[in-house]
Amino acid sequence: MTATVPAYAPLPSATLPSATLPSATVRFRISGMDCADCALSVERVVAALPGVDSARVNFGAAMLTVVPGGGVAVPEAEIAATVARAGYHAVAEAVGQNTAQAPALSWWQDRRVQFVLVAATLWLTGIVLSSAGFESPFVTALFAGAIALGGWPFARAGWQSARARRLDMNVLMTVSAIGAALLGEWGEGAAVVVLFALGGVLQARTLERTRGAIRGLMSLSPATASLMNLDGNETQVPVAALAVGDVIRVRPGERIAADGVVIEGVSVVDQSPITGESIPADKAPGDDCFAGTVNGPGALLVRVSREAADSTLARVIHLVEEAQGSKAPAQQTVDRFAAVYTPVVIAGAALLAMGGAFVTGDPRTWIYRALTLLVIACPCALVISTPVSIVSAIGTASRRGILIKGGAALEAAGSAKVVAIDKTGTLTIGRPEVVTIELLPGGAPDTRTLLATAAAVEALSEHPLARAVALRACEEGIAVPAAARFLAMPGKGASAQVNGRETVVGSMRLARELELAGTEARPSALARQMTRLAEEGSTPLFVAVAGENGGTLQPLGVIAVADRLRPHAADAVRRMREAGIAHVAVLTGDTRTTGEAIARAVGADSVRSELLPEDKAAAVRDLRERYGPVVMIGDGVNDAPALATADVGIAMGAAGTDVVLETADIALMGDDLNGIAAALLLSRRTRGVIEQNIGLSLVTKLLALVLAAFGLVNLWIAVAADMGTSLAVTLNGMRLALVNRRQRSQASDLP
């Protein structure tokens, strides 16, 4: 007797390879980093630890990745302690972990805030007493206490940087504060420390908000899943413990815990956290589902197809983190400028102090001015102007199901002038459907008879157009007669014996070969009908039946099959133009008439038809020569050559598709064309914000340098200007999150 295996029995183990880091690698979430210099400081001190092969800090994602030498793990506590000595807080997480990131500390729990508040209280108390005429050692002690408490965190970080022979903002501010104190300017020194520390805290807290997109993505995955046992009972297990082949139960309203395939149950699932699509997707046995999506009213049994560390959600999180840490060309230029700017200003400060003292005999005044220049030498606002915008833009785009693969892709998309769109599967749904059934005089008595006759032949064919005809007959509940002696004519059509008579279903080409189309000067009624339908953008198929004794073929009618346009395709093209695109071209392998009909329907400027994959790549090159930088939009598979040739390749429908996620510059997890317009608009806005930030930073620095050289600003004003500019560019970068919200609101208004 054979035992019956329940549907929820796990399949034999067949673990899929996971694109994760080496097993000994460890990652840490870092809090307290408010500048790129902070990230470099952490990177240097950790890389110097014995047994560490490499350490890399992703400033955008606030993530430290440590790879030990020889595959031997370095104690996490030792790494965390080293980071703490540098002035930051590190929390380890397992590689591939798919749990929510620890929320940021509240204001009152943040030790930096506590230090700053106490230091500010001491400084303000000293200012009040000093203003009232109380000049005493007690007032000096208040200022000294403010310097010690407020300056300790960045002085410690500055010491680490100095040991690594790196002059960052922590070193410069520490020297400025100590110099002011040595000159007897205790109040000025305290002002430098308090304002710098306060600006750093505000900037760090603001940056935490820009990194909130990662926290939002990670919180989508539930911590546990309901694992079905062989006896039919359930066990709550950690999501990380699920293996490929396990079966989990998903109750109504629950988040799906793992990528998998539905094996039992019917429901609708909100996939917007992954795909960005607002309309829930129907789910039935055989349908794929993704971790982090929300089940609707029905209960489902899902067989796990990917482990937690390799789920679509986990891969999206990893890609977003990597993208946020990448450098745009503008950022690379700024970094090169800052690498020269800071040493030059420091050298200028030294020359100013020595030269001024030598010429005037007043070293105190000129040393003070030199200290002011040291403050201005910090390129904080300039260095952070680009990454904060990139982090904000990529993070907010990810919430809408748009994956932007780094700053370079974001910047390139923002400068694009032309968009090339593949027709099949991009502008259209990618699934042929019967759109029109028309009879001919003396032909079939009604459309159901015509459809039944055609379906009898097409049911034996594997061609997509044939399947569309057979499916339409099935949907209408039409009884399809049996067919025999089937013959496929590739590129033309097919024939078979139906009810004892030869029946042919085919294209205009076959109609001409069978002399059913008349002549070019005098086309038959069939030819005129098929030509009209082709000009409307469909593919017409004639249906003809031979006489009872094998006589001449008699046309019965025409069935038009078309790949329907996606909803809002024309609206998406209009929005692309609003985003600054000057030319929209449609690329297709279909006929000229079909391509032109689609181009007219969506409002495109040009169309290239009858293209092979390599022809599409050539078309992209030609468009670039004519109009400028090109964005190519396709499905990521058949359009791979064109996507690779374009300045930016955008692939649609990437959810669950490894190749697309890894190769496209920008990937839309869903199939909403409006996401493309949103990505282009966000890219252009990001480019504008970056230019604003860089311009503001440079103007502020140059103005401060001139004023400081002539003694027109003091230390605390220089600090206030520097940190104020840094905070301004950070907040300006965060405006990109508002762009995303407006776009989401506009999308929800679509019919």
XYZ file of C-alpha atoms in Angstrom:
751
model
C 0.000 0.000 0.000
C 1.433 3.357 -1.045
C 1.412 6.115 1.539
C -0.212 9.369 0.508
C 2.070 12.343 0.857
C 0.216 15.489 1.928
C 0.459 18.585 -0.258
C 2.375 20.357 2.447
C 5.113 17.745 2.702
C 8.474 19.381 2.022
C 10.238 18.580 -1.205
C 13.641 16.891 -1.124
C 16.299 19.383 -0.143
C 17.597 21.347 -3.094
C 18.988 24.505 -1.660
C 19.467 27.238 -4.201
C 22.764 29.115 -4.231
C 22.513 32.331 -2.265
C 24.172 35.496 -3.451
C 25.443 36.392 -0.008
C 28.835 37.214 1.439
C 31.421 34.669 2.652
C 30.402 32.905 5.830
C 33.057 34.577 8.008
C 32.101 38.051 6.823
C 30.235 40.169 9.338
C 28.259 43.354 8.863
C 27.516 46.110 11.348
C 24.943 48.859 11.381
C 26.716 52.077 12.371
C 24.951 54.964 14.078
C 26.382 58.419 14.585
C 28.019 58.825 11.164
C 27.107 62.243 9.798
C 29.786 62.717 7.135
C 31.941 60.849 4.651
C 35.013 61.557 6.800
C 33.353 59.676 9.657
C 32.940 56.656 7.398
C 36.588 56.769 6.336
C 37.706 57.015 9.962
C 35.732 53.903 10.903
C 37.027 52.091 7.837
C 40.656 52.850 8.704
C 40.563 51.871 12.387
C 38.731 48.595 11.711
C 40.959 47.689 8.756
C 43.967 48.098 11.069
C 42.742 45.357 13.440
C 44.740 42.097 13.451
C 43.031 39.424 11.371
C 40.965 41.847 9.265
C 41.535 41.462 5.529
C 39.333 44.376 4.502
C 36.789 46.771 5.953
C 34.395 48.829 3.890
C 31.928 51.408 5.148
C 28.856 52.167 3.061
C 28.093 55.711 4.219
C 24.756 55.837 2.417
C 23.455 52.717 4.158
C 25.443 53.260 7.405
C 26.821 49.736 7.014
C 30.274 48.355 7.871
C 31.317 45.128 6.116
C 34.324 43.312 7.574
C 36.073 40.457 5.756
C 38.557 38.589 7.969
C 41.836 37.291 6.601
C 42.088 33.551 6.049
C 38.356 33.107 6.625
C 38.801 33.296 10.420
C 36.116 35.365 12.094
C 37.208 38.400 14.111
C 35.267 38.713 17.399
C 32.292 40.991 16.850
C 32.764 42.525 20.290
C 36.294 43.591 19.366
C 35.109 45.260 16.172
C 32.239 46.990 17.982
C 34.638 48.222 20.685
C 37.006 49.598 18.046
C 34.158 51.463 16.368
C 33.066 52.791 19.767
C 36.562 54.132 20.425
C 36.274 56.024 17.140
C 33.131 57.669 18.504
C 30.348 55.652 16.882
C 27.973 52.836 17.788
C 28.055 49.476 15.953
C 25.506 46.652 16.080
C 26.355 43.366 14.349
C 23.915 41.544 12.135
C 24.146 38.199 10.403
C 24.945 38.219 6.710
C 21.739 37.798 4.755
C 19.678 38.613 7.811
C 16.215 39.668 6.791
C 14.923 41.227 9.939
C 14.066 44.774 10.711
C 16.909 47.122 11.358
C 17.015 48.367 14.910
C 15.180 51.678 15.074
C 17.225 54.791 15.580
C 17.671 55.881 19.183
C 15.271 58.525 20.436
C 16.647 61.987 21.021
C 16.898 61.464 24.776
C 18.623 58.071 24.451
C 21.322 59.365 22.114
C 24.498 59.979 24.121
C 25.679 62.577 21.632
C 22.535 64.591 22.282
C 23.045 64.277 26.029
C 26.620 65.565 25.784
C 25.580 68.439 23.519
C 22.704 69.499 25.788
C 24.927 69.601 28.860
C 27.678 71.423 26.954
C 25.187 73.938 25.545
C 23.791 74.561 29.034
C 27.275 75.264 30.395
C 28.119 77.515 27.450
C 24.888 79.528 27.648
C 25.269 79.909 31.405
C 28.777 81.235 30.871
C 27.539 83.637 28.181
C 24.830 85.003 30.500
C 27.238 85.476 33.406
C 29.895 87.005 31.164
C 27.359 89.425 29.678
C 26.368 90.458 33.201
C 29.969 91.386 33.964
C 30.954 88.298 35.966
C 34.447 87.598 34.664
C 35.802 84.978 37.039
C 37.486 81.569 37.071
C 33.995 80.083 37.492
C 32.902 81.435 34.092
C 36.103 80.129 32.540
C 35.407 76.751 34.138
C 31.914 76.727 32.583
C 33.381 77.343 29.138
C 36.091 74.739 29.729
C 33.440 72.218 30.781
C 31.464 72.961 27.612
C 34.592 72.389 25.520
C 35.400 69.126 27.309
C 31.887 67.630 27.194
C 30.855 68.845 23.756
C 34.249 68.290 22.186
C 35.070 64.866 23.595
C 33.263 62.799 20.877
C 34.836 64.565 17.897
C 38.184 65.040 19.672
C 38.363 61.277 20.118
C 37.493 60.743 16.453
C 40.010 63.424 15.517
C 42.745 61.631 17.457
C 42.036 58.429 15.537
C 42.186 60.347 12.240
C 45.422 62.077 13.215
C 46.993 58.727 14.071
C 45.984 57.548 10.601
C 47.571 60.728 9.155
C 44.244 61.978 7.864
C 43.176 65.600 8.329
C 39.406 65.433 8.577
C 36.906 67.864 10.035
C 37.252 66.340 13.520
C 40.989 67.137 13.557
C 40.457 70.678 12.279
C 37.703 71.467 14.776
C 39.708 70.017 17.662
C 42.749 72.131 16.781
C 40.544 75.230 16.433
C 38.909 74.724 19.828
C 42.217 74.038 21.594
C 43.832 77.001 19.843
C 41.048 79.338 20.944
C 41.423 78.144 24.533
C 45.201 78.644 24.445
C 44.648 82.198 23.237
C 42.389 82.756 26.235
C 39.261 82.886 24.067
C 37.402 80.349 26.197
C 33.994 81.619 25.167
C 34.879 81.403 21.473
C 36.324 77.930 21.939
C 33.158 76.793 23.693
C 31.055 78.324 20.900
C 33.070 76.417 18.291
C 32.582 73.136 20.136
C 28.884 73.535 20.974
C 27.840 74.772 17.526
C 29.875 72.109 15.757
C 28.557 69.337 18.006
C 24.983 70.609 17.700
C 25.260 70.789 13.911
C 26.720 67.295 13.815
C 23.877 65.880 15.900
C 21.201 67.577 13.796
C 22.861 66.400 10.602
C 23.241 62.846 11.895
C 19.597 62.677 12.949
C 18.532 64.052 9.584
C 20.659 61.499 7.748
C 19.039 58.746 9.800
C 15.737 59.771 8.262
C 17.151 59.515 4.747
C 18.297 55.985 5.612
C 14.789 55.134 6.810
C 14.009 53.538 3.437
C 16.217 50.577 4.364
C 14.497 50.231 7.734
C 11.146 50.361 5.958
C 12.131 47.602 3.537
C 13.569 45.384 6.257
C 10.469 45.727 8.410
C 8.341 44.202 5.640
C 9.462 40.650 6.383
C 7.808 38.942 9.363
C 10.069 37.416 11.997
C 8.300 34.029 12.061
C 6.345 31.756 9.736
C 3.703 29.036 10.193
C 5.493 25.876 9.020
C 3.243 22.939 8.085
C 4.329 19.593 9.550
C 3.722 16.202 7.945
C 0.919 15.534 10.438
C -0.899 18.678 9.294
C -0.100 20.723 12.378
C 1.627 24.084 12.353
C 4.809 25.201 14.065
C 5.964 28.783 14.446
C 9.577 28.963 13.255
C 11.973 31.833 12.506
C 11.857 32.874 8.870
C 15.613 32.279 8.618
C 15.005 28.587 9.446
C 12.783 27.982 6.391
C 14.292 25.770 3.695
C 13.461 25.438 0.019
C 10.551 22.992 -0.303
C 8.983 23.778 3.085
C 5.292 24.631 3.098
C 3.953 27.556 5.111
C 0.422 28.673 5.865
C -0.463 32.308 5.274
C -3.638 33.493 6.978
C -5.791 36.395 5.784
C -4.131 39.725 6.492
C -0.695 38.237 7.219
C 2.523 39.151 5.474
C 3.942 36.332 3.375
C 7.126 35.132 5.056
C 9.066 33.769 2.073
C 9.203 33.679 -1.712
C 7.276 30.687 -2.967
C 4.549 29.144 -5.101
C 0.914 28.834 -4.039
C -0.093 25.173 -3.800
C -3.496 25.565 -2.161
C -6.012 28.361 -1.700
C -7.201 31.424 -3.580
C -6.696 35.014 -2.488
C -5.559 38.453 -3.566
C -2.184 39.780 -2.434
C -1.027 43.358 -2.029
C 2.347 43.324 -3.796
C 2.896 47.090 -3.622
C 5.746 46.800 -1.080
C 7.751 44.933 -3.750
C 6.342 45.992 -7.130
C 4.878 49.403 -6.294
C 1.606 48.440 -8.015
C -1.485 49.672 -6.206
C -3.872 46.970 -7.503
C -3.701 43.662 -5.552
C -2.759 40.587 -7.586
C -4.952 37.490 -7.776
C -3.278 34.357 -6.421
C -4.220 30.746 -7.117
C -2.308 27.441 -7.162
C 0.768 27.776 -9.363
C 1.194 31.523 -8.871
C 4.393 33.013 -7.467
C 4.374 35.192 -4.374
C 7.012 37.270 -2.603
C 8.180 37.703 0.957
C 6.958 40.935 2.519
C 3.712 41.146 0.521
C 0.355 41.190 2.314
C -2.217 38.422 1.890
C -5.851 39.361 1.380
C -9.052 37.588 2.460
C -8.128 33.984 1.603
C -5.834 31.498 3.350
C -2.924 30.150 1.305
C -0.469 27.284 1.459
C 2.837 28.362 -0.077
C 5.757 26.124 -0.949
C 9.010 27.993 -0.257
C 11.168 28.519 -3.357
C 13.907 30.705 -1.873
C 15.572 30.894 1.503
C 15.194 34.116 3.491
C 18.700 35.334 2.666
C 18.011 34.959 -1.073
C 14.426 36.204 -1.275
C 13.417 38.947 -3.673
C 13.039 41.305 -0.713
C 16.508 40.446 0.638
C 18.077 41.004 -2.771
C 16.257 44.308 -3.166
C 17.529 45.439 0.248
C 21.079 44.450 -0.681
C 20.901 46.262 -4.012
C 19.469 49.414 -2.430
C 22.217 49.411 0.196
C 24.901 49.011 -2.456
C 23.322 51.695 -4.632
C 23.130 54.176 -1.770
C 26.827 53.674 -1.111
C 27.907 54.137 -4.727
C 29.403 57.390 -5.962
C 27.928 59.481 -8.743
C 30.337 61.212 -11.152
C 29.529 64.538 -9.474
C 30.475 63.105 -6.093
C 33.769 61.763 -7.426
C 34.583 65.231 -8.771
C 33.709 66.829 -5.433
C 35.860 64.308 -3.557
C 38.842 65.089 -5.777
C 38.284 68.810 -5.229
C 37.978 68.377 -1.456
C 41.180 66.331 -1.362
C 43.016 69.376 -2.752
C 40.930 72.103 -1.102
C 41.503 71.121 2.534
C 45.340 70.889 2.431
C 45.534 74.135 0.440
C 43.409 76.038 2.973
C 45.391 74.554 5.891
C 48.630 75.655 4.236
C 47.066 79.064 3.647
C 46.103 79.299 7.315
C 49.675 78.511 8.380
C 51.100 81.104 5.986
C 48.523 83.653 7.149
C 49.474 83.138 10.807
C 53.219 83.293 10.218
C 53.160 86.021 7.594
C 50.730 88.231 9.466
C 52.623 87.848 12.727
C 55.937 88.629 11.011
C 54.638 91.731 9.231
C 52.522 93.249 12.022
C 54.189 91.866 15.104
C 50.747 90.807 16.395
C 50.784 86.980 16.403
C 47.613 86.666 18.514
C 45.374 88.353 15.934
C 46.772 86.391 13.009
C 46.738 83.045 14.800
C 43.077 83.685 15.585
C 42.371 84.381 11.920
C 44.279 81.234 10.985
C 42.145 79.203 13.394
C 39.062 80.639 11.708
C 40.447 79.502 8.361
C 40.937 76.008 9.795
C 37.225 75.880 10.561
C 36.419 77.009 7.036
C 38.835 74.391 5.664
C 36.354 71.645 6.597
C 34.644 70.619 3.331
C 31.714 69.076 5.249
C 28.845 70.615 3.294
C 30.608 70.155 -0.034
C 31.458 66.491 0.518
C 27.992 65.596 1.804
C 26.110 67.604 -0.847
C 25.953 64.720 -3.343
C 25.684 61.533 -1.232
C 22.798 62.829 0.876
C 20.826 63.522 -2.313
C 21.694 60.110 -3.774
C 20.724 58.299 -0.560
C 17.429 60.164 -0.328
C 16.504 59.631 -3.989
C 17.383 55.929 -4.130
C 15.677 55.233 -0.819
C 12.436 56.951 -1.718
C 12.397 55.340 -5.183
C 12.731 51.891 -3.609
C 9.491 52.448 -1.694
C 7.698 52.677 -5.033
C 9.233 49.528 -6.456
C 11.904 51.381 -8.451
C 15.452 50.106 -7.979
C 18.082 52.627 -9.075
C 21.487 50.948 -9.226
C 23.630 53.748 -7.873
C 24.450 57.404 -8.264
C 25.917 57.021 -11.754
C 22.644 55.598 -13.123
C 20.651 58.275 -11.310
C 22.781 61.077 -12.724
C 22.810 59.617 -16.255
C 19.020 59.235 -16.292
C 18.716 62.847 -15.200
C 20.631 64.040 -18.272
C 18.875 61.822 -20.853
C 17.311 63.477 -23.897
C 15.688 60.503 -25.647
C 13.790 57.417 -24.531
C 13.678 54.252 -26.638
C 10.884 51.860 -25.645
C 10.537 48.261 -26.726
C 6.970 47.550 -27.784
C 6.256 43.947 -26.854
C 5.993 43.391 -23.130
C 6.817 47.006 -22.324
C 4.323 49.291 -24.017
C 2.068 46.286 -24.486
C 1.012 43.553 -22.083
C 3.056 40.950 -23.962
C 0.164 38.526 -24.370
C -1.752 38.437 -27.706
C -5.542 38.599 -27.438
C -8.392 38.413 -29.910
C -9.628 41.980 -30.329
C -11.933 41.781 -33.369
C -13.939 39.098 -35.194
C -15.393 40.196 -38.535
C -17.457 38.229 -41.051
C -17.222 38.390 -44.829
C -20.201 38.446 -47.203
C -21.144 34.865 -48.000
C -18.884 33.637 -45.227
C -19.632 32.229 -41.768
C -23.196 32.669 -40.476
C -22.034 34.192 -37.161
C -18.907 35.012 -35.166
C -19.213 31.962 -32.887
C -19.157 29.628 -35.879
C -16.162 31.479 -37.322
C -14.304 31.314 -33.999
C -15.089 27.602 -33.556
C -13.776 26.807 -37.031
C -10.558 28.761 -36.496
C -10.024 27.352 -32.996
C -10.270 23.782 -34.322
C -7.117 24.430 -36.371
C -5.312 26.701 -33.914
C -5.801 24.382 -30.946
C -3.186 22.099 -32.513
C -0.621 24.906 -32.917
C 1.933 26.238 -30.403
C 2.133 29.701 -31.962
C 1.198 32.576 -29.569
C -1.384 33.940 -32.023
C -2.929 30.495 -32.349
C -3.122 30.111 -28.586
C -4.914 33.468 -28.373
C -7.616 32.235 -30.789
C -8.039 28.912 -28.980
C -8.197 30.663 -25.588
C -10.911 33.052 -26.791
C -13.059 30.128 -27.915
C -12.558 28.439 -24.560
C -13.470 31.627 -22.660
C -16.714 31.939 -24.619
C -17.610 28.305 -23.968
C -17.686 27.397 -27.643
C -17.666 23.720 -28.608
C -14.648 23.278 -30.870
C -14.882 20.475 -33.474
C -12.093 17.936 -33.787
C -9.423 18.504 -36.417
C -7.146 16.097 -38.285
C -4.192 16.184 -40.676
C -2.823 19.364 -39.120
C -0.130 21.173 -41.122
C 1.857 24.139 -39.802
C 3.177 26.684 -42.296
C 5.785 28.683 -40.318
C 5.443 32.431 -40.752
C 2.219 32.019 -42.701
C -0.450 30.014 -40.859
C -1.815 26.488 -40.526
C -4.349 24.108 -42.060
C -6.297 21.028 -40.957
C -9.300 18.875 -41.821
C -12.319 20.151 -39.888
C -15.658 18.398 -40.378
C -14.144 16.673 -43.413
C -13.219 19.922 -45.164
C -9.844 21.594 -45.536
C -9.692 24.648 -43.299
C -6.950 27.285 -43.433
C -6.102 30.024 -40.930
C -3.342 32.402 -41.985
C -1.764 35.781 -42.603
C -1.961 38.194 -45.515
C 1.139 36.554 -46.969
C -0.632 33.192 -47.098
C -3.773 34.834 -48.493
C -1.724 36.163 -51.402
C -0.100 32.778 -52.029
C -3.535 31.137 -52.086
C -4.802 33.886 -54.429
C -7.417 35.054 -51.931
C -6.196 38.664 -51.794
C -6.865 39.711 -55.398
C -4.341 41.994 -57.048
C -2.567 45.123 -55.851
C -4.714 47.191 -58.210
C -7.948 45.383 -57.319
C -7.643 43.860 -53.833
C -10.359 41.482 -52.732
C -12.792 42.243 -49.903
C -10.683 39.963 -47.698
C -7.482 41.894 -48.518
C -9.137 45.261 -47.853
C -10.460 44.020 -44.537
C -7.092 42.604 -43.427
C -5.230 45.755 -44.510
C -7.569 47.976 -42.492
C -7.173 45.846 -39.364
C -3.374 45.807 -39.768
C -3.306 49.605 -40.007
C -5.197 49.726 -36.716
C -2.327 47.879 -35.060
C -3.569 44.290 -34.963
C -2.477 41.096 -36.724
C -5.340 39.869 -38.952
C -5.847 36.131 -39.558
C -8.195 34.991 -42.315
C -10.276 31.836 -41.976
C -11.128 29.949 -45.184
C -12.819 26.619 -45.879
C -12.657 24.490 -49.046
C -15.738 23.203 -50.778
C -17.217 19.829 -49.829
C -15.450 18.118 -52.695
C -12.135 19.894 -52.174
C -12.983 22.898 -54.307
C -11.786 26.489 -54.096
C -11.159 27.985 -50.667
C -13.954 30.277 -49.525
C -13.007 33.033 -46.997
C -15.363 33.027 -44.007
C -14.058 36.038 -42.078
C -11.132 37.612 -40.276
C -9.978 37.329 -36.664
C -7.730 40.178 -35.509
C -5.223 39.430 -32.751
C -3.276 42.139 -30.952
C -1.002 42.656 -28.012
C -2.956 45.271 -26.062
C -1.374 48.452 -24.819
C -0.734 48.631 -21.107
C -3.091 50.882 -19.173
C -1.899 54.498 -19.102
C 0.834 53.901 -21.726
C 0.028 57.182 -23.470
C -0.136 58.990 -20.136
C 3.281 57.578 -19.198
C 4.804 58.905 -22.442
C 3.285 62.314 -21.722
C 4.850 62.283 -18.258
C 8.215 61.370 -19.746
C 8.044 64.552 -21.791
C 7.182 66.496 -18.641
C 10.319 64.987 -17.103
C 12.402 66.608 -19.850
C 12.548 63.918 -22.552
C 12.691 65.528 -26.006
C 12.209 62.441 -28.207
C 10.388 59.132 -27.637
C 11.058 56.248 -30.043
C 9.317 52.863 -30.242
C 11.469 49.848 -31.142
C 9.738 46.665 -32.282
C 10.278 43.459 -34.162
C 6.726 43.694 -35.529
C 5.684 45.006 -38.927
C 5.811 48.655 -39.861
C 2.034 49.073 -39.772
C 1.757 47.552 -36.295
C 4.641 49.631 -34.981
C 3.237 52.848 -36.427
C -0.187 52.143 -34.941
C 1.316 51.657 -31.479
C 3.466 54.780 -31.836
C 0.405 56.839 -32.774
C -1.571 55.435 -29.861
C 1.025 56.403 -27.245
C 2.171 59.656 -28.861
C 5.725 58.591 -29.723
C 7.843 60.671 -32.102
C 9.279 57.833 -34.200
C 9.210 54.074 -34.653
C 11.798 51.519 -35.792
C 10.143 48.264 -36.889
C 11.082 44.704 -37.901
C 14.160 44.818 -35.654
C 16.201 41.893 -34.380
C 17.853 42.241 -30.924
C 21.127 43.405 -32.488
C 19.186 45.864 -34.668
C 17.721 47.448 -31.523
C 21.233 48.074 -30.209
C 22.129 49.773 -33.496
C 18.952 51.860 -33.258
C 19.982 53.024 -29.775
C 23.385 54.118 -31.107
C 21.719 56.022 -33.940
C 19.322 57.764 -31.544
C 22.265 58.815 -29.357
C 24.045 60.357 -32.352
C 20.900 62.242 -33.355
C 19.497 63.428 -30.024
C 21.931 62.779 -27.150
C 21.974 60.435 -24.114
C 19.503 57.539 -24.443
C 17.389 55.666 -21.915
C 16.362 52.224 -23.197
C 13.289 50.592 -21.666
C 12.636 46.884 -22.153
C 11.937 43.577 -20.454
C 15.577 42.910 -19.633
C 15.871 39.632 -21.566
C 15.213 39.971 -25.306
C 16.354 43.583 -25.155
C 19.650 42.874 -23.384
C 21.903 44.217 -26.208
C 19.936 47.472 -26.441
C 19.802 47.878 -22.659
C 23.569 47.437 -22.483
C 24.171 49.882 -25.346
C 22.032 52.678 -23.895
C 23.370 55.249 -21.435
C 20.778 53.945 -18.961
C 18.925 50.630 -19.243
C 15.547 50.373 -17.510
C 13.943 46.935 -17.192
C 10.291 46.367 -16.282
C 8.750 43.545 -14.298
C 11.941 42.657 -12.421
C 10.325 41.118 -9.328
C 11.672 37.598 -8.965
C 13.937 37.907 -12.003
C 17.584 37.513 -10.997
C 19.084 38.509 -14.357
C 17.116 41.746 -14.578
C 17.833 42.727 -10.973
C 21.556 42.253 -11.502
C 22.011 43.754 -14.978
C 19.622 46.695 -15.374
C 20.745 50.191 -14.354
C 17.207 50.841 -13.148
C 14.693 48.057 -12.498
C 10.947 48.434 -12.068
C 9.684 45.620 -9.871
C 6.192 45.939 -11.354
C 4.709 46.645 -14.781
C 3.391 50.191 -14.259
C 4.792 52.401 -17.014
C 4.243 55.463 -14.849
C 7.119 54.184 -12.729
C 9.468 54.973 -15.632
C 8.298 58.569 -15.801
C 8.625 58.760 -12.019
C 12.208 57.462 -12.176
C 13.158 59.952 -14.895
C 11.564 62.857 -13.046
C 13.240 61.867 -9.788
C 16.600 61.583 -11.559
C 16.253 65.044 -13.065
C 15.176 66.543 -9.734
C 18.095 64.823 -8.005
C 20.542 66.275 -10.489
C 19.105 69.723 -9.853
C 19.328 69.315 -6.080
C 22.954 68.150 -6.334
C 23.825 71.225 -8.407
C 22.071 73.459 -5.856
C 23.932 71.826 -2.972
C 27.335 72.080 -4.624
C 26.707 75.701 -5.611
C 25.567 76.684 -2.111
C 28.546 74.934 -0.516
C 31.120 76.547 -2.814
C 29.677 80.056 -2.546
C 29.495 79.827 1.255
C 33.061 78.536 1.522
C 34.548 81.147 -0.814
C 32.703 83.986 0.920
C 33.791 82.758 4.354
C 37.412 82.424 3.209
C 37.534 86.017 2.022
C 35.859 87.386 5.159
C 38.063 85.310 7.467
C 41.268 86.450 5.781
C 40.332 90.060 6.529
C 39.215 89.285 10.075
C 35.543 90.029 9.370
C 34.218 86.790 10.922
C 35.067 85.149 14.209
C 35.363 81.480 15.089
C 31.821 80.789 16.179
C 30.313 82.552 13.156
C 32.544 80.450 10.905
C 31.369 77.284 12.656
C 27.735 78.358 12.473
C 28.083 79.067 8.750
C 29.827 75.749 8.099
C 27.385 73.578 10.030
C 24.418 75.625 8.857
C 25.399 74.994 5.253
C 25.881 71.276 5.958
C 22.432 71.067 7.514
C 20.929 73.081 4.645
C 22.278 70.758 1.950
C 21.119 67.739 3.962
C 17.574 69.087 4.264
C 17.615 70.084 0.598
C 18.545 66.519 -0.337
C 15.689 65.212 1.772
C 13.232 67.211 -0.356
C 13.524 64.407 -2.894
C 11.371 62.294 -0.588
C 8.581 64.822 -1.152
C 8.931 64.315 -4.922
C 8.251 60.610 -4.398
C 5.147 61.315 -2.315
C 3.750 63.709 -4.923
C 4.345 61.156 -7.681
C 2.622 58.442 -5.646
C -0.326 60.758 -5.098
C -0.542 61.538 -8.812
C -0.384 57.855 -9.703
C -3.245 57.082 -7.350
C -5.403 59.603 -9.205
C -5.154 57.683 -12.461
C -8.329 55.947 -13.604
